[in-house]
Amino acid sequence: MQAAPVRATAIPTFTDALRAVESLLMSSGQRTARRNAWTSVLEDRRRAKDRVEAQRVLEQTFTGRP
């Protein structure tokens, strides 16, 4: 009598499963768009910080206060 062949299939981890779903749902173009959007958010925050600093310097210049 011959034993039945055994098939071993690795069970993916939760992280692997999430990555697989992400790759199915998001084409490379969408990933690029998301990355570009995040870069834009960071740049907007930097510009806002620069505006606040410039406003502070201008106020100090015109009022003569440190």
Short mmCIF file of N, CA and C in Angstrom, two decimals:
data_model
loop_
_atom_site.label_atom_id
_atom_site.label_comp_id
_atom_site.label_asym_id
_atom_site.label_seq_id
_atom_site.Cartn_x
_atom_site.Cartn_y
_atom_site.Cartn_z
N MET A 1 0.84 -1.17 0.00
CA MET A 1 0.00 0.00 0.00
C MET A 1 0.89 1.24 0.00
N GLN A 2 0.54 2.18 -0.84
CA GLN A 2 1.35 3.40 -0.98
C GLN A 2 0.63 4.57 -0.32
N ALA A 3 1.39 5.38 0.43
CA ALA A 3 0.82 6.54 1.12
C ALA A 3 0.43 7.61 0.11
N ALA A 4 -0.62 8.32 0.43
CA ALA A 4 -1.08 9.41 -0.42
C ALA A 4 -0.06 10.54 -0.37
N PRO A 5 0.16 11.22 -1.49
CA PRO A 5 1.12 12.34 -1.48
C PRO A 5 0.62 13.47 -0.57
N VAL A 6 1.55 14.10 0.08
CA VAL A 6 1.23 15.19 1.00
C VAL A 6 1.64 16.51 0.35
N ARG A 7 0.74 17.45 0.38
CA ARG A 7 1.04 18.78 -0.16
C ARG A 7 1.19 19.74 1.01
N ALA A 8 2.33 20.36 1.09
CA ALA A 8 2.56 21.34 2.15
C ALA A 8 2.47 22.73 1.56
N THR A 9 1.58 23.51 2.08
CA THR A 9 1.41 24.89 1.63
C THR A 9 1.63 25.80 2.82
N ALA A 10 2.56 26.74 2.66
CA ALA A 10 2.84 27.67 3.75
C ALA A 10 1.67 28.62 3.93
N ILE A 11 1.28 28.82 5.16
CA ILE A 11 0.21 29.77 5.46
C ILE A 11 0.85 31.16 5.56
N PRO A 12 0.35 32.10 4.76
CA PRO A 12 0.96 33.44 4.79
C PRO A 12 0.70 34.14 6.11
N THR A 13 1.63 34.99 6.49
CA THR A 13 1.44 35.78 7.70
C THR A 13 0.42 36.87 7.41
N PHE A 14 -0.06 37.49 8.45
CA PHE A 14 -1.03 38.57 8.29
C PHE A 14 -0.44 39.71 7.47
N THR A 15 0.83 40.02 7.73
CA THR A 15 1.51 41.09 6.99
C THR A 15 1.61 40.74 5.51
N ASP A 16 1.96 39.50 5.22
CA ASP A 16 2.03 39.06 3.82
C ASP A 16 0.67 39.20 3.14
N ALA A 17 -0.38 38.83 3.87
CA ALA A 17 -1.72 38.93 3.30
C ALA A 17 -2.10 40.38 3.03
N LEU A 18 -1.76 41.28 3.96
CA LEU A 18 -2.06 42.70 3.73
C LEU A 18 -1.30 43.25 2.54
N ARG A 19 -0.05 42.86 2.41
CA ARG A 19 0.74 43.33 1.27
C ARG A 19 0.16 42.82 -0.04
N ALA A 20 -0.30 41.59 -0.05
CA ALA A 20 -0.89 41.03 -1.26
C ALA A 20 -2.16 41.79 -1.63
N VAL A 21 -2.99 42.08 -0.64
CA VAL A 21 -4.22 42.83 -0.90
C VAL A 21 -3.89 44.23 -1.41
N GLU A 22 -2.91 44.87 -0.79
CA GLU A 22 -2.51 46.21 -1.22
C GLU A 22 -2.03 46.19 -2.67
N SER A 23 -1.24 45.21 -3.01
CA SER A 23 -0.71 45.16 -4.38
C SER A 23 -1.83 44.92 -5.38
N LEU A 24 -2.87 44.18 -4.98
CA LEU A 24 -3.99 43.96 -5.88
C LEU A 24 -4.84 45.22 -6.04
N LEU A 25 -5.03 45.94 -4.93
CA LEU A 25 -5.91 47.10 -4.95
C LEU A 25 -5.25 48.35 -5.51
N MET A 26 -3.95 48.46 -5.33
CA MET A 26 -3.27 49.68 -5.72
C MET A 26 -2.24 49.39 -6.80
N SER A 27 -2.45 49.97 -7.94
CA SER A 27 -1.44 49.84 -8.98
C SER A 27 -0.26 50.72 -8.61
N SER A 28 0.83 50.59 -9.32
CA SER A 28 2.01 51.40 -9.01
C SER A 28 1.72 52.89 -9.16
N GLY A 29 0.85 53.25 -10.07
CA GLY A 29 0.47 54.65 -10.25
C GLY A 29 -0.21 55.22 -9.02
N GLN A 30 -1.05 54.43 -8.39
CA GLN A 30 -1.73 54.89 -7.18
C GLN A 30 -0.74 55.03 -6.04
N ARG A 31 0.20 54.12 -5.95
CA ARG A 31 1.21 54.23 -4.89
C ARG A 31 2.04 55.49 -5.09
N THR A 32 2.38 55.77 -6.35
CA THR A 32 3.15 56.98 -6.65
C THR A 32 2.33 58.22 -6.29
N ALA A 33 1.06 58.21 -6.61
CA ALA A 33 0.19 59.35 -6.29
C ALA A 33 0.10 59.56 -4.78
N ARG A 34 -0.01 58.48 -4.03
CA ARG A 34 -0.08 58.59 -2.57
C ARG A 34 1.23 59.15 -2.02
N ARG A 35 2.35 58.66 -2.54
CA ARG A 35 3.66 59.14 -2.09
C ARG A 35 3.81 60.63 -2.43
N ASN A 36 3.39 61.03 -3.62
CA ASN A 36 3.48 62.43 -4.02
C ASN A 36 2.58 63.31 -3.14
N ALA A 37 1.41 62.80 -2.81
CA ALA A 37 0.49 63.57 -1.96
C ALA A 37 1.11 63.78 -0.57
N TRP A 38 1.72 62.75 -0.02
CA TRP A 38 2.34 62.87 1.30
C TRP A 38 3.51 63.86 1.25
N THR A 39 4.30 63.81 0.19
CA THR A 39 5.41 64.76 0.03
C THR A 39 4.87 66.18 -0.02
N SER A 40 3.74 66.36 -0.70
CA SER A 40 3.12 67.68 -0.78
C SER A 40 2.65 68.16 0.59
N VAL A 41 2.08 67.27 1.38
CA VAL A 41 1.64 67.63 2.73
C VAL A 41 2.84 68.09 3.57
N LEU A 42 3.92 67.34 3.50
CA LEU A 42 5.11 67.71 4.26
C LEU A 42 5.67 69.06 3.82
N GLU A 43 5.66 69.30 2.51
CA GLU A 43 6.15 70.58 2.00
C GLU A 43 5.24 71.73 2.44
N ASP A 44 3.92 71.52 2.45
CA ASP A 44 2.98 72.54 2.93
C ASP A 44 3.24 72.86 4.39
N ARG A 45 3.51 71.84 5.19
CA ARG A 45 3.82 72.07 6.61
C ARG A 45 5.09 72.88 6.77
N ARG A 46 6.09 72.59 5.94
CA ARG A 46 7.36 73.33 6.02
C ARG A 46 7.14 74.79 5.66
N ARG A 47 6.36 75.04 4.60
CA ARG A 47 6.08 76.43 4.20
C ARG A 47 5.30 77.17 5.27
N ALA A 48 4.35 76.49 5.91
CA ALA A 48 3.57 77.12 6.98
C ALA A 48 4.49 77.50 8.15
N LYS A 49 5.39 76.62 8.48
CA LYS A 49 6.35 76.91 9.56
C LYS A 49 7.22 78.12 9.19
N ASP A 50 7.66 78.18 7.92
CA ASP A 50 8.46 79.31 7.46
C ASP A 50 7.67 80.61 7.53
N ARG A 51 6.36 80.56 7.18
CA ARG A 51 5.52 81.76 7.24
C ARG A 51 5.38 82.26 8.67
N VAL A 52 5.19 81.34 9.60
CA VAL A 52 5.06 81.73 11.01
C VAL A 52 6.35 82.39 11.48
N GLU A 53 7.49 81.82 11.12
CA GLU A 53 8.78 82.39 11.52
C GLU A 53 8.98 83.78 10.90
N ALA A 54 8.62 83.93 9.61
CA ALA A 54 8.76 85.23 8.96
C ALA A 54 7.85 86.27 9.62
N GLN A 55 6.63 85.86 9.97
CA GLN A 55 5.71 86.78 10.64
C GLN A 55 6.29 87.22 11.98
N ARG A 56 6.85 86.30 12.71
CA ARG A 56 7.45 86.61 14.02
C ARG A 56 8.59 87.62 13.86
N VAL A 57 9.45 87.41 12.86
CA VAL A 57 10.57 88.32 12.62
C VAL A 57 10.06 89.70 12.24
N LEU A 58 9.06 89.77 11.38
CA LEU A 58 8.50 91.06 10.98
C LEU A 58 7.89 91.81 12.16
N GLU A 59 7.16 91.09 13.00
CA GLU A 59 6.57 91.73 14.17
C GLU A 59 7.63 92.26 15.11
N GLN A 60 8.69 91.52 15.29
CA GLN A 60 9.79 91.97 16.16
C GLN A 60 10.48 93.20 15.55
N THR A 61 10.60 93.22 14.25
CA THR A 61 11.26 94.33 13.58
C THR A 61 10.45 95.62 13.73
N PHE A 62 9.14 95.53 13.56
CA PHE A 62 8.31 96.74 13.60
C PHE A 62 7.97 97.19 15.02
N THR A 63 7.94 96.27 15.97
CA THR A 63 7.60 96.67 17.34
C THR A 63 8.85 96.93 18.17
N GLY A 64 9.99 96.47 17.72
CA GLY A 64 11.22 96.66 18.45
C GLY A 64 11.36 95.77 19.65
N ARG A 65 10.47 94.78 19.77
CA ARG A 65 10.55 93.85 20.90
C ARG A 65 11.23 92.56 20.47
N PRO A 66 11.95 91.95 21.41
CA PRO A 66 12.60 90.65 21.09
C PRO A 66 11.61 89.52 21.05
#
